[in-house]
Amino acid sequence: GENVEQHPSTLSVQEGDSAVIKCTYSDSASNYFPWYKQELGKRPQLIIDIRSNVGEKKDQRIAVTLNKTAKHFSLHITETQPEDSAVYFCAASKGTYKYIFGTGTRLKVLA
Amino acid sequence: EAGVTQFPSHSVIEKGQTVTLRCDPISGHDNLYWYRRVMGKEIKFLLHFVKESKQDESGMPNNRFLAERTGGTYSTLKVQPAELEDSGVYFCASSQGNTGELFFGEGSRLTVL
């Protein structure tokens, strides 16, 4: 069936360093890739998304890249800060809200 | 504006008991979704309502799960009888139309002992 693999499951970085989270999807018909951030005890919130007609998108310190051929997409966070510590989920969708999520990455930014 | 609200935030029940989770979507959002995250695994789609109609319930695990959205406003998800493997965090989400952001609630953590 459709699935999204996400790596790593945990990631620790020093404050100021960059963090990269990678996802691979199985369904080549997927065309929308959102990233959600869930802080401890809070709701998952959309932080950035990308559609299949775009290769890269950036919003301040976060960026997402998409390689349709390889069916890979990645989240890049630069100049990490303690408030970036959270669980990050990638997802893939074929244009509906039936998202296929990855298993999540727990990011810890060490001060 | 209030976001998606879910109740209860945490429920602990024994195997065989019944639990009902409630979700109030953002006002005006016709689309309502239920998702579930079992410990350490992915967030999995359960079902999708458009107003009071079930648009897609392909993710519902089995017939012990019943979702309703009478009147097209709030939704309930009932688990009866609960089993150990039903433990997890149940997320509700809503959206306005077919495009745009999917807004999640904070989730209802269900623990079945």
PDB file of N, CA and C in Angstrom, chain B residues 25 34 64:
ATOM      1  N   PRO B  25     -15.083  21.204  15.025  1.00  0.00           N
ATOM      2  CA  PRO B  25     -14.200  21.794  14.015  1.00  0.00           C
ATOM      3  C   PRO B  25     -14.264  23.316  14.079  1.00  0.00           C
ATOM      4  N   TRP B  34     -10.852  12.478  10.848  1.00  0.00           N
ATOM      5  CA  TRP B  34     -10.286  11.810  12.018  1.00  0.00           C
ATOM      6  C   TRP B  34      -9.022  11.067  11.588  1.00  0.00           C
ATOM      7  N   ARG B  64     -15.847  -1.879  15.227  1.00  0.00           N
ATOM      8  CA  ARG B  64     -15.946  -1.397  16.621  1.00  0.00           C
ATOM      9  C   ARG B  64     -15.871   0.134  16.671  1.00  0.00           C
TER      10      ARG B  64
END
